[in-house]
PDB file of C-alpha atoms in Angstrom:
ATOM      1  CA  UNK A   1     -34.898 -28.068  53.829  1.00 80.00           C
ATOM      2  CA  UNK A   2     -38.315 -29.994  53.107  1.00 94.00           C
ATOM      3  CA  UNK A   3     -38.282 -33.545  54.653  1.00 94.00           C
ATOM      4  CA  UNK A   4     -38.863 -34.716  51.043  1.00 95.00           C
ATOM      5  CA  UNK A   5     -36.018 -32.634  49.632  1.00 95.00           C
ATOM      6  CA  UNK A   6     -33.922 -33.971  52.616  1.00 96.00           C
ATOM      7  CA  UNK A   7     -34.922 -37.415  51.414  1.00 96.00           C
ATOM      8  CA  UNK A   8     -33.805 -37.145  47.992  1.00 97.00           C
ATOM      9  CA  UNK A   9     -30.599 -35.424  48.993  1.00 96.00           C
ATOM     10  CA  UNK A  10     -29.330 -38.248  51.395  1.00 97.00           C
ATOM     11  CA  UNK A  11     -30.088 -40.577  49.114  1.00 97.00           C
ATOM     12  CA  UNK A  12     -28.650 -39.321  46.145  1.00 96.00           C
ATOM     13  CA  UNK A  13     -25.178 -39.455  48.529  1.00 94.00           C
ATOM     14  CA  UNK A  14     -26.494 -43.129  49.593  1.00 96.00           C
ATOM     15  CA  UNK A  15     -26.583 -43.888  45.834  1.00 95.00           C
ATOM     16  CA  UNK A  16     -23.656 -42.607  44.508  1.00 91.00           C
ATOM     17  CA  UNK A  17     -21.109 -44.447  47.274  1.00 91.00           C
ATOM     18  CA  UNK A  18     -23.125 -47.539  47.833  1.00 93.00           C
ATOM     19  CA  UNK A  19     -25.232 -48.580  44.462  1.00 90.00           C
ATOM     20  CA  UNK A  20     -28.475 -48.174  43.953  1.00 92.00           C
ATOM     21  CA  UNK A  21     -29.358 -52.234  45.235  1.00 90.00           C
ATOM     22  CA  UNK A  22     -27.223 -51.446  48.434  1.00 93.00           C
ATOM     23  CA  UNK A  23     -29.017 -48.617  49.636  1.00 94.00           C
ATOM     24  CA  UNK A  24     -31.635 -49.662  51.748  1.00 95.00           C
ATOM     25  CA  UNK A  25     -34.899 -47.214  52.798  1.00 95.00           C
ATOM     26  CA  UNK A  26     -33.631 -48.517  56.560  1.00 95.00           C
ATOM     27  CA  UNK A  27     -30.305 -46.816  55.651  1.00 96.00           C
ATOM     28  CA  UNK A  28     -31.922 -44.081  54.208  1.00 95.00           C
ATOM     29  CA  UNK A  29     -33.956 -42.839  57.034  1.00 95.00           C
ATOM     30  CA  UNK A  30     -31.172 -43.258  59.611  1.00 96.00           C
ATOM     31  CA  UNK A  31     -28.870 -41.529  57.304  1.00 96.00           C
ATOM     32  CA  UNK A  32     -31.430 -38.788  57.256  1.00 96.00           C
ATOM     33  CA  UNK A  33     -32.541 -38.868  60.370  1.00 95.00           C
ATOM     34  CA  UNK A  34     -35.924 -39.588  59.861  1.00 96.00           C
ATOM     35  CA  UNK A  35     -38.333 -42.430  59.893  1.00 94.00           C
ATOM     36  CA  UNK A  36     -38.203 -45.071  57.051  1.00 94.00           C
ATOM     37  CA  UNK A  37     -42.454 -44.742  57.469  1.00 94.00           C
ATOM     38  CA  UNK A  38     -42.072 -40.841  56.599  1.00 95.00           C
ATOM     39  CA  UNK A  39     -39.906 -41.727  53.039  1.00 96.00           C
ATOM     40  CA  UNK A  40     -43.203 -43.827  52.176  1.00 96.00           C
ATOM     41  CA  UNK A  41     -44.903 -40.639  52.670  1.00 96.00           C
ATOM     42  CA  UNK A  42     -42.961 -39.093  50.157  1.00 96.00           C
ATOM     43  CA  UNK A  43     -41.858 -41.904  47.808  1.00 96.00           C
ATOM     44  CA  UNK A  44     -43.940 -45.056  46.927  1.00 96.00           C
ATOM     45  CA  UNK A  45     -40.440 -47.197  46.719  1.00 95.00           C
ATOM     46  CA  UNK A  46     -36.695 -46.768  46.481  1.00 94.00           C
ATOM     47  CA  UNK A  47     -36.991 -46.724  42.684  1.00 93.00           C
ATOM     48  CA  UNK A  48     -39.834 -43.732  42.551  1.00 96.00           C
ATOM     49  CA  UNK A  49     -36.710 -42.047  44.612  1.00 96.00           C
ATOM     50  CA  UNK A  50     -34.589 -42.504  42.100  1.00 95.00           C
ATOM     51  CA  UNK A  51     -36.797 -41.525  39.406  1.00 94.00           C
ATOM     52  CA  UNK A  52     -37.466 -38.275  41.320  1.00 96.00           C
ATOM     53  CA  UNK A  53     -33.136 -38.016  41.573  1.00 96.00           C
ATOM     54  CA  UNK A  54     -33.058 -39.037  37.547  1.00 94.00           C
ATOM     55  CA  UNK A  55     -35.758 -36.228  36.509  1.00 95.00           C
ATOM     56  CA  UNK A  56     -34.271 -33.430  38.468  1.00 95.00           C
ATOM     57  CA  UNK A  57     -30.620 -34.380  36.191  1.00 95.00           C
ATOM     58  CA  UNK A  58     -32.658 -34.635  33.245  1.00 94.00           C
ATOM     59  CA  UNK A  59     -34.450 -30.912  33.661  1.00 95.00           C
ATOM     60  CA  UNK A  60     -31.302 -29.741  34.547  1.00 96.00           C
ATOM     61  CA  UNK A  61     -29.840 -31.466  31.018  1.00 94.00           C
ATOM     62  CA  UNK A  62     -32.269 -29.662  29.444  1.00 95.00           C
ATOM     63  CA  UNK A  63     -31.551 -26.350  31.194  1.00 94.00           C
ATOM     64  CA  UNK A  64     -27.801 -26.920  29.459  1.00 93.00           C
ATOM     65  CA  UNK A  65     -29.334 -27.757  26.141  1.00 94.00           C
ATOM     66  CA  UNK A  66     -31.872 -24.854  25.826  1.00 94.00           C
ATOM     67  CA  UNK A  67     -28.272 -22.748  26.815  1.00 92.00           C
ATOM     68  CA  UNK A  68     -26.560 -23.778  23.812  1.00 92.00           C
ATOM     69  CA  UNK A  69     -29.507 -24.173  21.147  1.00 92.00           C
ATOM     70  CA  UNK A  70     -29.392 -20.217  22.198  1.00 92.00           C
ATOM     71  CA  UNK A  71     -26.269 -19.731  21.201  1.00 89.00           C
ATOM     72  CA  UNK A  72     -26.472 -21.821  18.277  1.00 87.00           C
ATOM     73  CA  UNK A  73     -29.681 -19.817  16.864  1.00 87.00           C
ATOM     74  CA  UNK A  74     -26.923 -16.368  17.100  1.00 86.00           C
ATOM     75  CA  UNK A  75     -24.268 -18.646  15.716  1.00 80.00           C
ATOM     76  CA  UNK A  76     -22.320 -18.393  19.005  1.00 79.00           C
ATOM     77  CA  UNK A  77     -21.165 -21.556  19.143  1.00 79.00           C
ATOM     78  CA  UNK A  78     -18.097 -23.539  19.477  1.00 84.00           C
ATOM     79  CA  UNK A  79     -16.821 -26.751  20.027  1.00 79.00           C
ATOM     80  CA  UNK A  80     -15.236 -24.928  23.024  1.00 84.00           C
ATOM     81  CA  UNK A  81     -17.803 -23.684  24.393  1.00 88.00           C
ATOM     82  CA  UNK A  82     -20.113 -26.851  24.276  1.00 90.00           C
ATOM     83  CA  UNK A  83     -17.293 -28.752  25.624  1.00 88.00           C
ATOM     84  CA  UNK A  84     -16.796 -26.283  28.346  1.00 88.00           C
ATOM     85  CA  UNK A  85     -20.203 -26.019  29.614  1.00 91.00           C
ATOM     86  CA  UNK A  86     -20.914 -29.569  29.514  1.00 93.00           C
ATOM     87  CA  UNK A  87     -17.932 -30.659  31.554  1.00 92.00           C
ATOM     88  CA  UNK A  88     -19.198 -27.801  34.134  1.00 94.00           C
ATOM     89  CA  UNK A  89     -22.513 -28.955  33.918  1.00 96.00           C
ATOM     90  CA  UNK A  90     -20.898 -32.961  34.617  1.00 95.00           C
ATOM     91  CA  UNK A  91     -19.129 -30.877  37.491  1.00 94.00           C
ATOM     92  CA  UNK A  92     -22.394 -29.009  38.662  1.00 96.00           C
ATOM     93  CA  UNK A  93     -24.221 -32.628  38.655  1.00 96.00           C
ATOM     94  CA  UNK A  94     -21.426 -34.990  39.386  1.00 94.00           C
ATOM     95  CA  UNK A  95     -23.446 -37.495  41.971  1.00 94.00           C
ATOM     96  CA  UNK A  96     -26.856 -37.497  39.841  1.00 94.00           C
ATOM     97  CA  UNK A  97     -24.599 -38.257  36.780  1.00 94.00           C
ATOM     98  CA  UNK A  98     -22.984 -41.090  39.061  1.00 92.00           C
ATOM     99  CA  UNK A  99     -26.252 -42.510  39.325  1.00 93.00           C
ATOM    100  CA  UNK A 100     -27.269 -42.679  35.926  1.00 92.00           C
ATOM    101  CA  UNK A 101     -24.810 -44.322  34.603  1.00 90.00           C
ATOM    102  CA  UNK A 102     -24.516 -46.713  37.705  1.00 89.00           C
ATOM    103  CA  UNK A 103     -28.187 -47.463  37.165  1.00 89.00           C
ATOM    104  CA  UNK A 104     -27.988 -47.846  33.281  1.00 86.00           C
ATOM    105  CA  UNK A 105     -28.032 -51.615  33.312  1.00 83.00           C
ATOM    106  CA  UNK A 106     -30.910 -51.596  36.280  1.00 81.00           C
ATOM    107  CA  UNK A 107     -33.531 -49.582  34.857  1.00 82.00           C
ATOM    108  CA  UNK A 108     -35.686 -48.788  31.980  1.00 87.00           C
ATOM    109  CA  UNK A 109     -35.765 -44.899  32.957  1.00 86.00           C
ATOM    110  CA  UNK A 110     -31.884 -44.987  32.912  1.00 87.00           C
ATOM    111  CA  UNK A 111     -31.513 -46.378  29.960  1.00 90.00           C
ATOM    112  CA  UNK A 112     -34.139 -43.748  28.447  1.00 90.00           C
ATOM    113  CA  UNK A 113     -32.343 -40.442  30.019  1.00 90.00           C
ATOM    114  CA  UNK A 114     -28.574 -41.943  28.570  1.00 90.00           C
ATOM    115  CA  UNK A 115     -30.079 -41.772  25.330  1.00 92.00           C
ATOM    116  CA  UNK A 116     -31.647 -38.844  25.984  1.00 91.00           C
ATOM    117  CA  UNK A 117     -27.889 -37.427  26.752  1.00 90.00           C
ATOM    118  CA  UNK A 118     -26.241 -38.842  23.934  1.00 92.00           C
ATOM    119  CA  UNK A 119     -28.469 -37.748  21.301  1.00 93.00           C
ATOM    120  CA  UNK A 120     -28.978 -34.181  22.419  1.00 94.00           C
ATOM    121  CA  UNK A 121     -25.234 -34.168  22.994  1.00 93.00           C
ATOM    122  CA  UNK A 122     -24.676 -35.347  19.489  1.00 94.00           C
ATOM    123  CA  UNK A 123     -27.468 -33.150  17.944  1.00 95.00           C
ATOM    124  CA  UNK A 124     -25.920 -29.527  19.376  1.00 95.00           C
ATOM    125  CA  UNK A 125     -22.209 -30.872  17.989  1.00 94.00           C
ATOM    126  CA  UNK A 126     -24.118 -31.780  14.273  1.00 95.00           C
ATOM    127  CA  UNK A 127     -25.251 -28.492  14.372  1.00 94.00           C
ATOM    128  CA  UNK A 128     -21.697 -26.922  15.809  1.00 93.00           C
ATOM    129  CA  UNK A 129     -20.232 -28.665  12.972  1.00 94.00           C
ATOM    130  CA  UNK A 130     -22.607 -27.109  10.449  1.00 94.00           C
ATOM    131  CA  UNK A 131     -22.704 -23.593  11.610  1.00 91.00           C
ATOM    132  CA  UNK A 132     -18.725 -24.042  11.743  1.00 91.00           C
ATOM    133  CA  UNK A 133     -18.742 -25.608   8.010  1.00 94.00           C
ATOM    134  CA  UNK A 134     -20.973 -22.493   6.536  1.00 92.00           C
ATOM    135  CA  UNK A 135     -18.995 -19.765   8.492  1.00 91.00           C
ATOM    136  CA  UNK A 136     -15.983 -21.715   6.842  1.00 93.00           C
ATOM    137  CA  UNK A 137     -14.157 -22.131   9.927  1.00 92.00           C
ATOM    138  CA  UNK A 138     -14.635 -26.088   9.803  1.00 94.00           C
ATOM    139  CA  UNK A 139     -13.897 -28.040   6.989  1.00 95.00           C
ATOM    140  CA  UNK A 140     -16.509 -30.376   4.922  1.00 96.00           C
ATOM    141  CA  UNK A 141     -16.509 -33.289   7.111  1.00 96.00           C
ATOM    142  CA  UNK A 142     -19.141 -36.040   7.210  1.00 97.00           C
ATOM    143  CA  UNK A 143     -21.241 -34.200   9.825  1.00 97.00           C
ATOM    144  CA  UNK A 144     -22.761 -37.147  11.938  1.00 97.00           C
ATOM    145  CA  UNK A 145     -20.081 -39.218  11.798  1.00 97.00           C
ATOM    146  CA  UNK A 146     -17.706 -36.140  13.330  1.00 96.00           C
ATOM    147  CA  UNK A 147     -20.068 -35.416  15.708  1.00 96.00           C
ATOM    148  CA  UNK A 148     -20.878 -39.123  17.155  1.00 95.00           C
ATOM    149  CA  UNK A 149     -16.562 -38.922  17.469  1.00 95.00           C
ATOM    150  CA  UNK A 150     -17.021 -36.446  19.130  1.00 94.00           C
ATOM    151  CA  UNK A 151     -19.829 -37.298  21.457  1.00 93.00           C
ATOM    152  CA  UNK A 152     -18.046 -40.321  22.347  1.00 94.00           C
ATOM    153  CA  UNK A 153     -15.038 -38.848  23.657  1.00 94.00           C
ATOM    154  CA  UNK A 154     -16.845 -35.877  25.634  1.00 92.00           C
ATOM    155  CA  UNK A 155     -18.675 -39.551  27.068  1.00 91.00           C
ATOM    156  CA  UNK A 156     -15.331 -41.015  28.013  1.00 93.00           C
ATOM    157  CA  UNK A 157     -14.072 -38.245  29.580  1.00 93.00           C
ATOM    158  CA  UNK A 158     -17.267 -37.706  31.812  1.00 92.00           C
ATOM    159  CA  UNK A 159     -16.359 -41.564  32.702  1.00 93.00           C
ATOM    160  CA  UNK A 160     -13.176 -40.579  33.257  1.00 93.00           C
ATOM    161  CA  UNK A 161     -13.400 -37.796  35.632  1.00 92.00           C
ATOM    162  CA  UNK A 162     -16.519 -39.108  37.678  1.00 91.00           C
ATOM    163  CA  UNK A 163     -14.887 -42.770  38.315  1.00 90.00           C
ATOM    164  CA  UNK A 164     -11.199 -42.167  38.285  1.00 92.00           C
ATOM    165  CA  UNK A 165     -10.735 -38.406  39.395  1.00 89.00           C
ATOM    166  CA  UNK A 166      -7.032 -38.684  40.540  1.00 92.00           C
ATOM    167  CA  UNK A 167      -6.493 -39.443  36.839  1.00 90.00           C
ATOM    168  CA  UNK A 168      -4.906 -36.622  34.672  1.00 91.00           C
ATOM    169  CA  UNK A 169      -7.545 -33.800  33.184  1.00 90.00           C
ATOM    170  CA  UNK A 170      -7.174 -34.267  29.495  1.00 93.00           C
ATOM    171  CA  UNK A 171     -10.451 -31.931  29.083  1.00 89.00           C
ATOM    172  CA  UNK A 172      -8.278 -29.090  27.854  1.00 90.00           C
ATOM    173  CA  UNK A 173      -6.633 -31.525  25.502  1.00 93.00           C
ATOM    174  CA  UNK A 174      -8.970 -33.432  24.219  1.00 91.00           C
ATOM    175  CA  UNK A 175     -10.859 -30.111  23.310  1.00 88.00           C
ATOM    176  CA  UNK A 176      -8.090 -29.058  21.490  1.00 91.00           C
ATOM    177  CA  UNK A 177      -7.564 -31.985  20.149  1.00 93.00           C
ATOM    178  CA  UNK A 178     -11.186 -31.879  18.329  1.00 91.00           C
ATOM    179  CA  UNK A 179     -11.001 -28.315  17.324  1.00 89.00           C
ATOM    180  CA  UNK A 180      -7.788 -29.336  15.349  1.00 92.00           C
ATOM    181  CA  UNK A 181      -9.130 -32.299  13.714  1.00 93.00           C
ATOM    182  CA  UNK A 182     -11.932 -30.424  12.148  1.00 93.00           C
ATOM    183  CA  UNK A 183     -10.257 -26.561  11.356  1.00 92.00           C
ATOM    184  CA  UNK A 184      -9.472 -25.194   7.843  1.00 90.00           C
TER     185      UNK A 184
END
């Protein structure tokens, strides 16, 4: 593993159990074994680290979206599916998703890449909702509104399972749940 990739790695541990205003570059570099004069070799400060952490989560975002606007352009979609592959993407991405929403409040960058969730989120279930609505499967529902719903609860239960995982896994049901509310 490169020394930078090793950096990035122990810290996005570091992060995720301590905060990111607990985690020290001293910590850092004896958690990686490493000087904390090599990590300035790699990283201007602790926040370029986290920027680094918070742009690798939001290419892999991306990687998820481009995934379902696919399906979506072969009308291949369904609520199940984007439901499905979102919590495994949460799963796939569970400490950098820690982060960014521990950091939400901290920084500007944060902030940015939680909206930048939320609205992609909420545009692929708009246009779920639509392609469901034309093939007839859906009813007419107020599209944005349904889908912002929606959104919110996929949101909760991504709270949910990365802060209180010995709770009970009401994915299953909560997809359910909105397939239900919006079928003929």
């Amino acid at each position: 593993m490169k020394t930078k990739d090793l950096i990035l790695e122990t810290a996005k541990e570091m992060i995720s159990q301590v905060g990111f205003h607990r985690a020290t570059t001293s910590n850092l570099a004896k958690a990686a074994n490493i000087s904390e004069g090599t990590i300035y070799r790699h990283f201007e400060s602790k926040e370029d680290i986290l920027l680094h952490i918070l742009a690798e989560l939001e290419e892999s975002f991306s990687y998820y979206i481009e995934g379902v606007r696919q399906k979506l352009d072969k009308d291949e979609c369904s609520f199940d599916m984007i439901m499905a592959d979102y919590f495994t993407f949460v799963e796939d991405n569970e400490v950098d998703m820690k982060i960014m929403l521990s950091t939400y409040g901290l920084l500007d960058s944060s902030k940015r890449l939680m909206a930048v969730f939320l609205k992609n989120l909420e545009l692929i279930l708009e246009d779920c909702i639509k392609v469901g609505i034309r093939k007839g499967i859906l009813r007419d529902v107020a599209v944005e509104e349904n889908s912002t719903i929606i959104m919110t609860i996929i949101f909760g239960l991504t709270r949910m399972h990365l802060y209180w995982p010995n709770q009970r896994d009401v994915r299953t049901e909560a997809i359910d749940f909105c397939r239900r509310s919006l079928l003929k």
